[in-house]
Amino acid sequence: MAMTNAETGRRPRIAQVGAIALGTPDIDESLRFFRDLLGMEEVRRDGSASYLRGYQELKHHSLVLFESDEPIVDSYCLRTERPEHVEQFADILREQGVEVLELAPGHQAGRGAAIRFLHPHSRHPFEIYYDIEAPEAPDGIRSLLPSNSSKRRGLGVRRIDHINLATAVEQVGDAELWLRETLGFRRRESMSHDGTLLSSWLAVTPQVHDIAIGAGVNNEEAQLHHVAFNLENQSDVLVAADTLRDHGVAINAGPGKHGISQGMFLYVRDPGSGHCVEIFAGGYLIFDPDWKSIDWDMEAVLSHGLSWYGDPLDTPEGSALSVTTPSSGLQSRLGSLARG
Ligand SMILES: [Fe+2]
C-alpha cells in the first residue's frame, strides 16, 4: 500500500539491523569461528544457544548461534527507533493480513518483547524489537574505551554490517517494494534485467545497505545469501583472509572490492554450519536526503558492479557463493516462548 509523505512521517521506523539467529549443526565449531577466530564476545550461553557481539557493540548481541540439525536462519532481527514502534508495526502488519506472533521478553536472551512474522512476499522470518540489555563485558576483556564493549580480539569484528536475502526471482520486486513501503528501507543501488528487478541494496542508516534482497540462483524463497560483519580497516580484510586460510576456513571469494557499495569483501563459510559470512570493511556512506538509487543493468553489474576487483561474484550460472541456506517458518526454533 503506497503512503504519502505525511503518513510516512508518522509511521514507526526501523533504526538498524540488530541481529541474526543462526542454527548450526556443530555449535562448537561455529563458536571456534565466530568467537575464537573472528573475535566476537560470547556474552551469554543459554541452554543450546550462544549470544555474541562485536567489540564495538554495546548491546547484548548481534548474533545468536543455536544447535540445529540443519543450517537454518531462525530470524532476521530489526530494532525500532522507539519502544512504541514495535506494537505499531504489529498493527500495520495485521492490517495487511500478516500473521504476527508476540514474543515474550527473553525469547532471545537480553531482549525485551518482540514480534515475529514472515515477510509476506519472500517468507523470510523477521523479528522486530526495541528493548535490549547493554551488559558490561567481564573485567578481563572490558575496554578502557567506553564506546567499545570489549578489547579488540581475534580478527576484530566490531559489529554486524548487513544481511543479504535471496528469494525466488518472481518475488524480488514485490518483496523489495514491501521492505521500502512497510519497513521504511530506502533503495540505494539496484540491478534490473529486461525490466525485472533482480537485486536491491537498501538501508535505513547512511550505509549503502543494511539489507539486500535478490534472486537466488536456486530460485528458492526465504534463503540467506550471506550475513556480513564489519571490520575497521580495508587491510583487516586481507589479514582475515590470511588468517582464516591458515586455520582451515575455506574461502568462497575474495578478498576483493565491490563496485556496488564500494566495500572490501571476503566471503567464507562458517565451518560449523555452512552459512555464508562476509567479512566487510569500507564502503561509501550516503547523507543526501534525496539520493537517487543507482540502477545497474546486468552487463555492468557482471563487469564491475559486484566485483570491482578480485574474484567475479554470483554469475548467472552460479558459483560457490550462490549456495544459500534456508530460513525457519513462522514458529521460532529458539523455543516455544510465544506469548499469548
Ligand atoms: Fe554483502
Tab-separated table of N, CA and C in Angstrom, residues 85-243:
chain	number	residue	atom	x	y	z
A	85	HIS	N	7.156	1.674	18.714
A	85	HIS	CA	7.108	1.306	17.295
A	85	HIS	C	6.906	-0.197	17.086
A	86	VAL	N	7.269	-0.991	18.081
A	86	VAL	CA	7.120	-2.442	17.916
A	86	VAL	C	5.644	-2.790	17.738
A	87	GLU	N	4.816	-2.303	18.652
A	87	GLU	CA	3.379	-2.614	18.551
A	87	GLU	C	2.741	-1.882	17.369
A	88	GLN	N	3.275	-0.718	17.020
A	88	GLN	CA	2.735	-0.018	15.848
A	88	GLN	C	3.004	-0.823	14.575
A	89	PHE	N	4.174	-1.428	14.494
A	89	PHE	CA	4.430	-2.316	13.351
A	89	PHE	C	3.486	-3.521	13.384
A	90	ALA	N	3.249	-4.054	14.580
A	90	ALA	CA	2.333	-5.203	14.677
A	90	ALA	C	0.960	-4.836	14.129
A	91	ASP	N	0.483	-3.633	14.461
A	91	ASP	CA	-0.840	-3.195	13.964
A	91	ASP	C	-0.839	-3.087	12.440
A	92	ILE	N	0.215	-2.497	11.889
A	92	ILE	CA	0.295	-2.340	10.434
A	92	ILE	C	0.315	-3.707	9.749
A	93	LEU	N	1.106	-4.619	10.302
A	93	LEU	CA	1.211	-5.958	9.707
A	93	LEU	C	-0.137	-6.665	9.740
A	94	ARG	N	-0.814	-6.567	10.855
A	94	ARG	CA	-2.122	-7.241	10.965
A	94	ARG	C	-3.123	-6.619	9.998
A	95	GLU	N	-3.048	-5.296	9.826
A	95	GLU	CA	-3.929	-4.648	8.833
A	95	GLU	C	-3.670	-5.200	7.429
A	96	GLN	N	-2.433	-5.609	7.195
A	96	GLN	CA	-2.079	-6.190	5.885
A	96	GLN	C	-2.441	-7.669	5.791
A	97	GLY	N	-2.955	-8.227	6.891
A	97	GLY	CA	-3.299	-9.650	6.880
A	97	GLY	C	-2.130	-10.565	7.186
A	98	VAL	N	-1.056	-9.994	7.712
A	98	VAL	CA	0.136	-10.790	8.055
A	98	VAL	C	-0.043	-11.348	9.470
A	99	GLU	N	0.173	-12.642	9.635
A	99	GLU	CA	0.089	-13.236	10.967
A	99	GLU	C	1.291	-12.801	11.792
A	100	VAL	N	1.015	-12.307	12.995
A	100	VAL	CA	2.072	-11.770	13.857
A	100	VAL	C	2.076	-12.539	15.171
A	101	LEU	N	3.225	-13.061	15.577
A	101	LEU	CA	3.386	-13.685	16.887
A	101	LEU	C	3.991	-12.670	17.840
A	102	GLU	N	3.486	-12.673	19.077
A	102	GLU	CA	4.077	-11.829	20.117
A	102	GLU	C	5.079	-12.678	20.881
A	103	LEU	N	6.305	-12.239	20.943
A	103	LEU	CA	7.357	-12.978	21.637
A	103	LEU	C	7.608	-12.342	23.003
A	104	ALA	N	7.645	-13.175	24.013
A	104	ALA	CA	7.837	-12.675	25.373
A	104	ALA	C	9.259	-12.155	25.560
A	105	PRO	N	9.451	-11.231	26.527
A	105	PRO	CA	10.815	-10.841	26.877
A	105	PRO	C	11.647	-12.085	27.177
A	106	GLY	N	12.868	-12.097	26.703
A	106	GLY	CA	13.736	-13.234	26.940
A	106	GLY	C	13.634	-14.328	25.894
A	107	HIS	N	12.754	-14.159	24.920
A	107	HIS	CA	12.726	-15.156	23.837
A	107	HIS	C	14.135	-15.278	23.242
A	108	GLN	N	14.752	-14.142	22.973
A	108	GLN	CA	16.202	-14.109	22.825
A	108	GLN	C	16.743	-13.488	24.102
A	109	ALA	N	17.763	-14.110	24.692
A	109	ALA	CA	18.302	-13.628	25.964
A	109	ALA	C	18.682	-12.153	25.848
A	110	GLY	N	18.385	-11.392	26.900
A	110	GLY	CA	18.783	-9.994	26.942
A	110	GLY	C	17.848	-9.053	26.211
A	111	ARG	N	16.837	-9.595	25.553
A	111	ARG	CA	15.954	-8.781	24.717
A	111	ARG	C	14.573	-8.681	25.343
A	112	GLY	N	13.912	-7.558	25.154
A	112	GLY	CA	12.555	-7.377	25.633
A	112	GLY	C	11.541	-8.007	24.695
A	113	ALA	N	10.297	-7.583	24.836
A	113	ALA	CA	9.235	-8.127	23.997
A	113	ALA	C	9.517	-7.849	22.527
A	114	ALA	N	9.052	-8.743	21.678
A	114	ALA	CA	9.307	-8.609	20.244
A	114	ALA	C	8.122	-9.185	19.489
A	115	ILE	N	8.066	-8.886	18.208
A	115	ILE	CA	7.074	-9.527	17.348
A	115	ILE	C	7.810	-10.321	16.271
A	116	ARG	N	7.134	-11.340	15.798
A	116	ARG	CA	7.730	-12.221	14.785
A	116	ARG	C	6.698	-12.464	13.685
A	117	PHE	N	7.154	-12.471	12.450
A	117	PHE	CA	6.248	-12.665	11.315
A	117	PHE	C	7.080	-13.088	10.114
A	118	LEU	N	6.404	-13.572	9.115
A	118	LEU	CA	7.079	-13.888	7.859
A	118	LEU	C	6.868	-12.754	6.871
A	119	HIS	N	7.934	-12.355	6.200
A	119	HIS	CA	7.806	-11.383	5.102
A	119	HIS	C	6.698	-11.892	4.169
A	120	PRO	N	5.685	-11.083	3.903
A	120	PRO	CA	4.530	-11.597	3.155
A	120	PRO	C	4.837	-12.012	1.720
A	121	HIS	N	5.967	-11.606	1.183
A	121	HIS	CA	6.287	-11.971	-0.206
A	121	HIS	C	7.420	-12.995	-0.298
A	122	SER	N	8.462	-12.835	0.510
A	122	SER	CA	9.615	-13.729	0.389
A	122	SER	C	9.660	-14.803	1.470
A	123	ARG	N	8.807	-14.677	2.514
A	123	ARG	CA	8.689	-15.658	3.600
A	123	ARG	C	9.900	-15.694	4.525
A	124	HIS	N	10.746	-14.691	4.478
A	124	HIS	CA	11.835	-14.628	5.464
A	124	HIS	C	11.255	-14.319	6.849
A	125	PRO	N	11.728	-14.992	7.917
A	125	PRO	CA	11.230	-14.721	9.270
A	125	PRO	C	11.921	-13.505	9.888
A	126	PHE	N	11.134	-12.486	10.180
A	126	PHE	CA	11.651	-11.271	10.802
A	126	PHE	C	11.187	-11.188	12.250
A	127	GLU	N	12.017	-10.601	13.094
A	127	GLU	CA	11.597	-10.217	14.437
A	127	GLU	C	11.917	-8.733	14.608
A	128	ILE	N	10.989	-8.030	15.227
A	128	ILE	CA	11.150	-6.592	15.458
A	128	ILE	C	11.080	-6.353	16.964
A	129	TYR	N	12.022	-5.564	17.481
A	129	TYR	CA	12.126	-5.344	18.917
A	129	TYR	C	12.711	-3.955	19.155
A	130	TYR	N	12.618	-3.503	20.378
A	130	TYR	CA	13.329	-2.280	20.767
A	130	TYR	C	14.230	-2.527	21.979
A	131	ASP	N	13.621	-3.097	23.037
A	131	ASP	CA	14.354	-3.231	24.307
A	131	ASP	C	15.391	-4.339	24.227
A	132	ILE	N	16.610	-3.989	24.600
A	132	ILE	CA	17.683	-4.979	24.679
A	132	ILE	C	18.707	-4.469	25.683
A	133	GLU	N	19.219	-5.388	26.488
A	133	GLU	CA	20.177	-5.014	27.522
A	133	GLU	C	21.511	-4.588	26.904
A	134	ALA	N	22.282	-3.869	27.719
A	134	ALA	CA	23.623	-3.441	27.303
A	134	ALA	C	24.607	-3.836	28.404
A	135	PRO	N	24.902	-5.125	28.523
A	135	PRO	CA	25.747	-5.568	29.644
A	135	PRO	C	27.212	-5.179	29.462
A	136	GLU	N	27.862	-4.896	30.573
A	136	GLU	CA	29.309	-4.659	30.520
A	136	GLU	C	30.013	-5.978	30.281
A	137	ALA	N	31.113	-5.909	29.558
A	137	ALA	CA	31.930	-7.111	29.366
A	137	ALA	C	32.653	-7.439	30.670
A	138	PRO	N	33.052	-8.689	30.860
A	138	PRO	CA	33.801	-9.057	32.074
A	138	PRO	C	35.107	-8.282	32.179
A	139	ASP	N	35.607	-8.173	33.399
A	139	ASP	CA	36.822	-7.389	33.663
A	139	ASP	C	37.966	-7.705	32.684
A	140	GLY	N	38.195	-8.963	32.446
A	140	GLY	CA	39.360	-9.363	31.673
A	140	GLY	C	39.374	-8.866	30.245
A	141	ILE	N	38.208	-8.638	29.674
A	141	ILE	CA	38.179	-8.220	28.266
A	141	ILE	C	37.532	-6.849	28.075
A	142	ARG	N	37.063	-6.208	29.158
A	142	ARG	CA	36.410	-4.901	29.009
A	142	ARG	C	37.403	-3.865	28.495
A	143	SER	N	36.935	-3.015	27.592
A	143	SER	CA	37.797	-1.981	27.017
A	143	SER	C	37.844	-0.745	27.915
A	144	LEU	N	38.966	-0.055	27.879
A	144	LEU	CA	39.046	1.250	28.537
A	144	LEU	C	38.186	2.277	27.821
A	145	LEU	N	37.966	2.052	26.528
A	145	LEU	CA	37.168	2.996	25.745
A	145	LEU	C	35.680	2.744	25.989
A	146	PRO	N	34.956	3.738	26.452
A	146	PRO	CA	33.531	3.491	26.750
A	146	PRO	C	32.689	3.224	25.511
A	147	SER	N	33.197	3.567	24.332
A	147	SER	CA	32.444	3.280	23.109
A	147	SER	C	32.720	1.873	22.588
A	148	ASN	N	33.641	1.168	23.212
A	148	ASN	CA	33.871	-0.238	22.891
A	148	ASN	C	33.410	-1.088	24.069
A	149	SER	N	32.674	-2.159	23.780
A	149	SER	CA	32.262	-3.030	24.882
A	149	SER	C	33.435	-3.871	25.374
A	150	SER	N	34.312	-4.264	24.462
A	150	SER	CA	35.434	-5.110	24.883
A	150	SER	C	36.670	-4.739	24.081
A	151	LYS	N	37.803	-5.312	24.493
A	151	LYS	CA	39.042	-5.100	23.762
A	151	LYS	C	38.951	-5.803	22.410
A	152	ARG	N	39.621	-5.240	21.422
A	152	ARG	CA	39.633	-5.889	20.112
A	152	ARG	C	40.415	-7.202	20.203
A	153	ARG	N	39.775	-8.244	19.723
A	153	ARG	CA	40.406	-9.566	19.777
A	153	ARG	C	40.243	-10.252	18.426
A	154	GLY	N	41.007	-11.308	18.227
A	154	GLY	CA	40.891	-12.098	17.009
A	154	GLY	C	41.044	-11.212	15.779
A	155	LEU	N	40.186	-11.438	14.788
A	155	LEU	CA	40.262	-10.652	13.556
A	155	LEU	C	39.550	-9.312	13.685
A	156	GLY	N	38.938	-9.053	14.822
A	156	GLY	CA	38.432	-7.708	15.092
A	156	GLY	C	37.086	-7.390	14.485
A	157	VAL	N	36.110	-8.320	14.605
A	157	VAL	CA	34.744	-7.983	14.195
A	157	VAL	C	34.201	-6.939	15.154
A	158	ARG	N	33.823	-5.777	14.598
A	158	ARG	CA	33.324	-4.745	15.513
A	158	ARG	C	31.810	-4.671	15.555
A	159	ARG	N	31.104	-5.160	14.489
A	159	ARG	CA	29.634	-5.137	14.514
A	159	ARG	C	29.088	-5.907	13.334
A	160	ILE	N	27.801	-6.241	13.444
A	160	ILE	CA	27.106	-6.761	12.275
A	160	ILE	C	27.021	-5.622	11.264
A	161	ASP	N	27.128	-5.925	9.983
A	161	ASP	CA	27.089	-4.868	8.972
A	161	ASP	C	25.781	-4.920	8.175
A	162	HIS	N	25.493	-6.061	7.559
A	162	HIS	CA	24.261	-6.151	6.772
A	162	HIS	C	23.869	-7.604	6.571
A	163	ILE	N	22.627	-7.795	6.137
A	163	ILE	CA	22.145	-9.128	5.781
A	163	ILE	C	21.744	-9.102	4.309
A	164	ASN	N	22.005	-10.203	3.632
A	164	ASN	CA	21.699	-10.300	2.203
A	164	ASN	C	20.767	-11.490	2.003
A	165	LEU	N	19.557	-11.195	1.581
A	165	LEU	CA	18.496	-12.198	1.448
A	165	LEU	C	18.359	-12.621	-0.002
A	166	ALA	N	18.109	-13.898	-0.205
A	166	ALA	CA	17.837	-14.401	-1.546
A	166	ALA	C	16.438	-15.000	-1.564
A	167	THR	N	15.796	-14.883	-2.696
A	167	THR	CA	14.468	-15.478	-2.827
A	167	THR	C	14.201	-15.772	-4.308
A	168	ALA	N	13.011	-16.287	-4.586
A	168	ALA	CA	12.682	-16.615	-5.975
A	168	ALA	C	12.575	-15.340	-6.803
A	169	VAL	N	13.025	-15.416	-8.041
A	169	VAL	CA	13.126	-14.210	-8.863
A	169	VAL	C	11.782	-13.505	-9.009
A	170	GLU	N	10.696	-14.274	-9.101
A	170	GLU	CA	9.390	-13.635	-9.294
A	170	GLU	C	8.905	-12.907	-8.032
A	171	GLN	N	9.568	-13.144	-6.886
A	171	GLN	CA	9.169	-12.471	-5.641
A	171	GLN	C	9.958	-11.185	-5.381
A	172	VAL	N	11.070	-10.999	-6.062
A	172	VAL	CA	12.003	-9.934	-5.665
A	172	VAL	C	11.344	-8.551	-5.736
A	173	GLY	N	10.634	-8.270	-6.809
A	173	GLY	CA	10.040	-6.943	-6.973
A	173	GLY	C	9.071	-6.599	-5.849
A	174	ASP	N	8.116	-7.478	-5.592
A	174	ASP	CA	7.141	-7.221	-4.528
A	174	ASP	C	7.804	-7.222	-3.151
A	175	ALA	N	8.759	-8.134	-2.966
A	175	ALA	CA	9.414	-8.232	-1.652
A	175	ALA	C	10.217	-6.963	-1.361
A	176	GLU	N	10.892	-6.458	-2.364
A	176	GLU	CA	11.696	-5.249	-2.173
A	176	GLU	C	10.807	-4.039	-1.941
A	177	LEU	N	9.713	-3.961	-2.690
A	177	LEU	CA	8.781	-2.845	-2.509
A	177	LEU	C	8.202	-2.850	-1.090
A	178	TRP	N	7.913	-4.035	-0.592
A	178	TRP	CA	7.358	-4.142	0.762
A	178	TRP	C	8.376	-3.691	1.809
A	179	LEU	N	9.637	-4.035	1.628
A	179	LEU	CA	10.672	-3.575	2.567
A	179	LEU	C	10.732	-2.054	2.587
A	180	ARG	N	10.516	-1.435	1.442
A	180	ARG	CA	10.563	0.029	1.380
A	180	ARG	C	9.289	0.647	1.968
A	181	GLU	N	8.143	0.151	1.527
A	181	GLU	CA	6.891	0.828	1.893
A	181	GLU	C	6.441	0.509	3.319
A	182	THR	N	6.675	-0.692	3.787
A	182	THR	CA	6.199	-1.054	5.123
A	182	THR	C	7.277	-0.857	6.186
A	183	LEU	N	8.507	-1.252	5.890
A	183	LEU	CA	9.560	-1.143	6.902
A	183	LEU	C	10.399	0.125	6.746
A	184	GLY	N	10.268	0.837	5.640
A	184	GLY	CA	10.928	2.132	5.503
A	184	GLY	C	12.361	2.089	5.025
A	185	PHE	N	12.814	0.940	4.506
A	185	PHE	CA	14.156	0.906	3.927
A	185	PHE	C	14.171	1.715	2.634
A	186	ARG	N	15.316	2.364	2.363
A	186	ARG	CA	15.460	3.176	1.153
A	186	ARG	C	16.384	2.473	0.165
A	187	ARG	N	15.947	2.453	-1.083
A	187	ARG	CA	16.779	1.808	-2.110
A	187	ARG	C	17.977	2.695	-2.437
A	188	ARG	N	19.173	2.096	-2.381
A	188	ARG	CA	20.416	2.836	-2.630
A	188	ARG	C	21.013	2.499	-3.989
A	189	GLU	N	21.051	1.181	-4.294
A	189	GLU	CA	21.525	0.728	-5.597
A	189	GLU	C	20.676	-0.483	-5.957
A	190	SER	N	20.585	-0.771	-7.259
A	190	SER	CA	19.776	-1.922	-7.650
A	190	SER	C	20.248	-2.444	-8.996
A	191	MET	N	19.790	-3.642	-9.319
A	191	MET	CA	20.127	-4.262	-10.598
A	191	MET	C	18.842	-4.821	-11.207
A	192	SER	N	18.620	-4.486	-12.472
A	192	SER	CA	17.451	-4.985	-13.188
A	192	SER	C	17.884	-5.580	-14.519
A	193	HIS	N	17.030	-6.445	-15.052
A	193	HIS	CA	17.283	-7.024	-16.372
A	193	HIS	C	15.945	-7.161	-17.093
A	194	ASP	N	15.851	-6.585	-18.281
A	194	ASP	CA	14.600	-6.611	-19.054
A	194	ASP	C	13.422	-6.125	-18.209
A	195	GLY	N	13.654	-5.098	-17.389
A	195	GLY	CA	12.582	-4.515	-16.589
A	195	GLY	C	12.249	-5.276	-15.325
A	196	THR	N	12.953	-6.362	-15.049
A	196	THR	CA	12.697	-7.139	-13.825
A	196	THR	C	13.773	-6.839	-12.802
A	197	LEU	N	13.339	-6.450	-11.596
A	197	LEU	CA	14.295	-6.194	-10.516
A	197	LEU	C	14.911	-7.523	-10.078
A	198	LEU	N	16.231	-7.581	-10.099
A	198	LEU	CA	16.922	-8.814	-9.699
A	198	LEU	C	17.591	-8.697	-8.338
A	199	SER	N	18.060	-7.510	-8.005
A	199	SER	CA	18.689	-7.296	-6.697
A	199	SER	C	18.530	-5.841	-6.294
A	200	SER	N	18.458	-5.628	-4.991
A	200	SER	CA	18.362	-4.260	-4.485
A	200	SER	C	19.130	-4.176	-3.173
A	201	TRP	N	19.806	-3.043	-2.996
A	201	TRP	CA	20.589	-2.787	-1.791
A	201	TRP	C	19.903	-1.618	-1.088
A	202	LEU	N	19.482	-1.817	0.169
A	202	LEU	CA	18.621	-0.853	0.862
A	202	LEU	C	19.140	-0.573	2.268
A	203	ALA	N	18.772	0.610	2.776
A	203	ALA	CA	19.258	0.982	4.107
A	203	ALA	C	18.286	1.916	4.816
A	204	VAL	N	18.348	1.879	6.128
A	204	VAL	CA	17.720	2.901	6.970
A	204	VAL	C	18.792	3.784	7.616
A	205	THR	N	20.034	3.421	7.460
A	205	THR	CA	21.167	4.179	8.001
A	205	THR	C	21.942	4.786	6.825
A	206	PRO	N	23.003	5.552	7.077
A	206	PRO	CA	23.799	6.079	5.943
A	206	PRO	C	24.573	5.022	5.161
A	207	GLN	N	24.569	3.792	5.612
A	207	GLN	CA	25.245	2.756	4.825
A	207	GLN	C	24.533	2.584	3.478
A	208	VAL	N	25.255	2.084	2.486
A	208	VAL	CA	24.606	1.763	1.211
A	208	VAL	C	23.578	0.658	1.415
A	209	HIS	N	23.918	-0.300	2.243
A	209	HIS	CA	22.911	-1.326	2.547
A	209	HIS	C	23.057	-1.855	3.966
A	210	ASP	N	21.896	-1.896	4.619
A	210	ASP	CA	21.745	-2.656	5.851
A	210	ASP	C	21.130	-4.016	5.507
A	211	ILE	N	20.452	-4.038	4.369
A	211	ILE	CA	19.786	-5.247	3.923
A	211	ILE	C	19.832	-5.245	2.396
A	212	ALA	N	20.016	-6.402	1.826
A	212	ALA	CA	19.907	-6.543	0.374
A	212	ALA	C	18.975	-7.714	0.106
A	213	ILE	N	18.296	-7.649	-1.020
A	213	ILE	CA	17.452	-8.777	-1.408
A	213	ILE	C	17.610	-8.973	-2.903
A	214	GLY	N	17.729	-10.248	-3.286
A	214	GLY	CA	17.927	-10.528	-4.695
A	214	GLY	C	17.483	-11.929	-5.059
A	215	ALA	N	17.504	-12.192	-6.359
A	215	ALA	CA	17.108	-13.504	-6.862
A	215	ALA	C	18.229	-14.500	-6.605
A	216	GLY	N	17.887	-15.595	-5.961
A	216	GLY	CA	18.866	-16.649	-5.735
A	216	GLY	C	19.008	-17.521	-6.970
A	217	VAL	N	20.193	-18.054	-7.163
A	217	VAL	CA	20.415	-18.897	-8.338
A	217	VAL	C	19.520	-20.135	-8.304
A	218	ASN	N	19.260	-20.672	-7.083
A	218	ASN	CA	18.398	-21.864	-6.992
A	218	ASN	C	16.906	-21.513	-7.033
A	219	ASN	N	16.615	-20.212	-7.045
A	219	ASN	CA	15.244	-19.709	-7.164
A	219	ASN	C	14.304	-20.206	-6.065
A	220	GLU	N	14.833	-20.405	-4.853
A	220	GLU	CA	14.005	-20.794	-3.711
A	220	GLU	C	13.726	-19.574	-2.843
A	221	GLU	N	12.524	-19.561	-2.236
A	221	GLU	CA	12.177	-18.434	-1.379
A	221	GLU	C	12.870	-18.561	-0.017
A	222	ALA	N	12.898	-17.420	0.707
A	222	ALA	CA	13.306	-17.378	2.122
A	222	ALA	C	14.706	-17.920	2.379
A	223	GLN	N	15.643	-17.549	1.558
A	223	GLN	CA	17.017	-18.026	1.717
A	223	GLN	C	17.924	-16.920	2.264
A	224	LEU	N	18.952	-17.336	3.006
A	224	LEU	CA	20.035	-16.418	3.373
A	224	LEU	C	21.141	-16.543	2.338
A	225	HIS	N	21.479	-15.418	1.695
A	225	HIS	CA	22.660	-15.430	0.842
A	225	HIS	C	23.899	-15.295	1.723
A	226	HIS	N	23.960	-14.240	2.529
A	226	HIS	CA	25.047	-14.128	3.498
A	226	HIS	C	24.716	-13.088	4.553
A	227	VAL	N	25.426	-13.176	5.660
A	227	VAL	CA	25.400	-12.125	6.678
A	227	VAL	C	26.809	-11.552	6.742
A	228	ALA	N	26.901	-10.224	6.839
A	228	ALA	CA	28.202	-9.556	6.816
A	228	ALA	C	28.527	-8.959	8.178
A	229	PHE	N	29.795	-9.097	8.549
A	229	PHE	CA	30.293	-8.473	9.767
A	229	PHE	C	31.398	-7.488	9.394
A	230	ASN	N	31.456	-6.402	10.154
A	230	ASN	CA	32.266	-5.248	9.795
A	230	ASN	C	33.599	-5.220	10.544
A	231	LEU	N	34.675	-4.990	9.812
A	231	LEU	CA	35.992	-4.722	10.374
A	231	LEU	C	36.335	-3.256	10.117
A	232	GLU	N	37.271	-2.710	10.915
A	232	GLU	CA	37.514	-1.271	10.855
A	232	GLU	C	38.199	-0.846	9.560
A	233	ASN	N	39.200	-1.619	9.139
A	233	ASN	CA	40.052	-1.184	8.029
A	233	ASN	C	40.009	-2.158	6.862
A	234	GLN	N	40.180	-1.599	5.663
A	234	GLN	CA	40.211	-2.460	4.488
A	234	GLN	C	41.340	-3.477	4.582
A	235	SER	N	42.468	-3.074	5.154
A	235	SER	CA	43.598	-4.011	5.255
A	235	SER	C	43.287	-5.158	6.213
A	236	ASP	N	42.341	-4.935	7.143
A	236	ASP	CA	41.950	-6.020	8.051
A	236	ASP	C	41.346	-7.189	7.287
A	237	VAL	N	40.739	-6.900	6.131
A	237	VAL	CA	40.139	-7.971	5.330
A	237	VAL	C	41.238	-8.883	4.769
A	238	LEU	N	42.372	-8.283	4.414
A	238	LEU	CA	43.493	-9.090	3.929
A	238	LEU	C	44.054	-9.957	5.052
A	239	VAL	N	44.155	-9.390	6.241
A	239	VAL	CA	44.630	-10.168	7.387
A	239	VAL	C	43.663	-11.319	7.661
A	240	ALA	N	42.375	-11.042	7.549
A	240	ALA	CA	41.369	-12.091	7.785
A	240	ALA	C	41.536	-13.227	6.794
A	241	ALA	N	41.749	-12.899	5.523
A	241	ALA	CA	41.925	-13.943	4.510
A	241	ALA	C	43.146	-14.792	4.838
A	242	ASP	N	44.226	-14.124	5.185
A	242	ASP	CA	45.473	-14.822	5.507
A	242	ASP	C	45.275	-15.757	6.699
A	243	THR	N	44.652	-15.240	7.735
A	243	THR	CA	44.497	-15.995	8.981
A	243	THR	C	43.492	-17.129	8.834
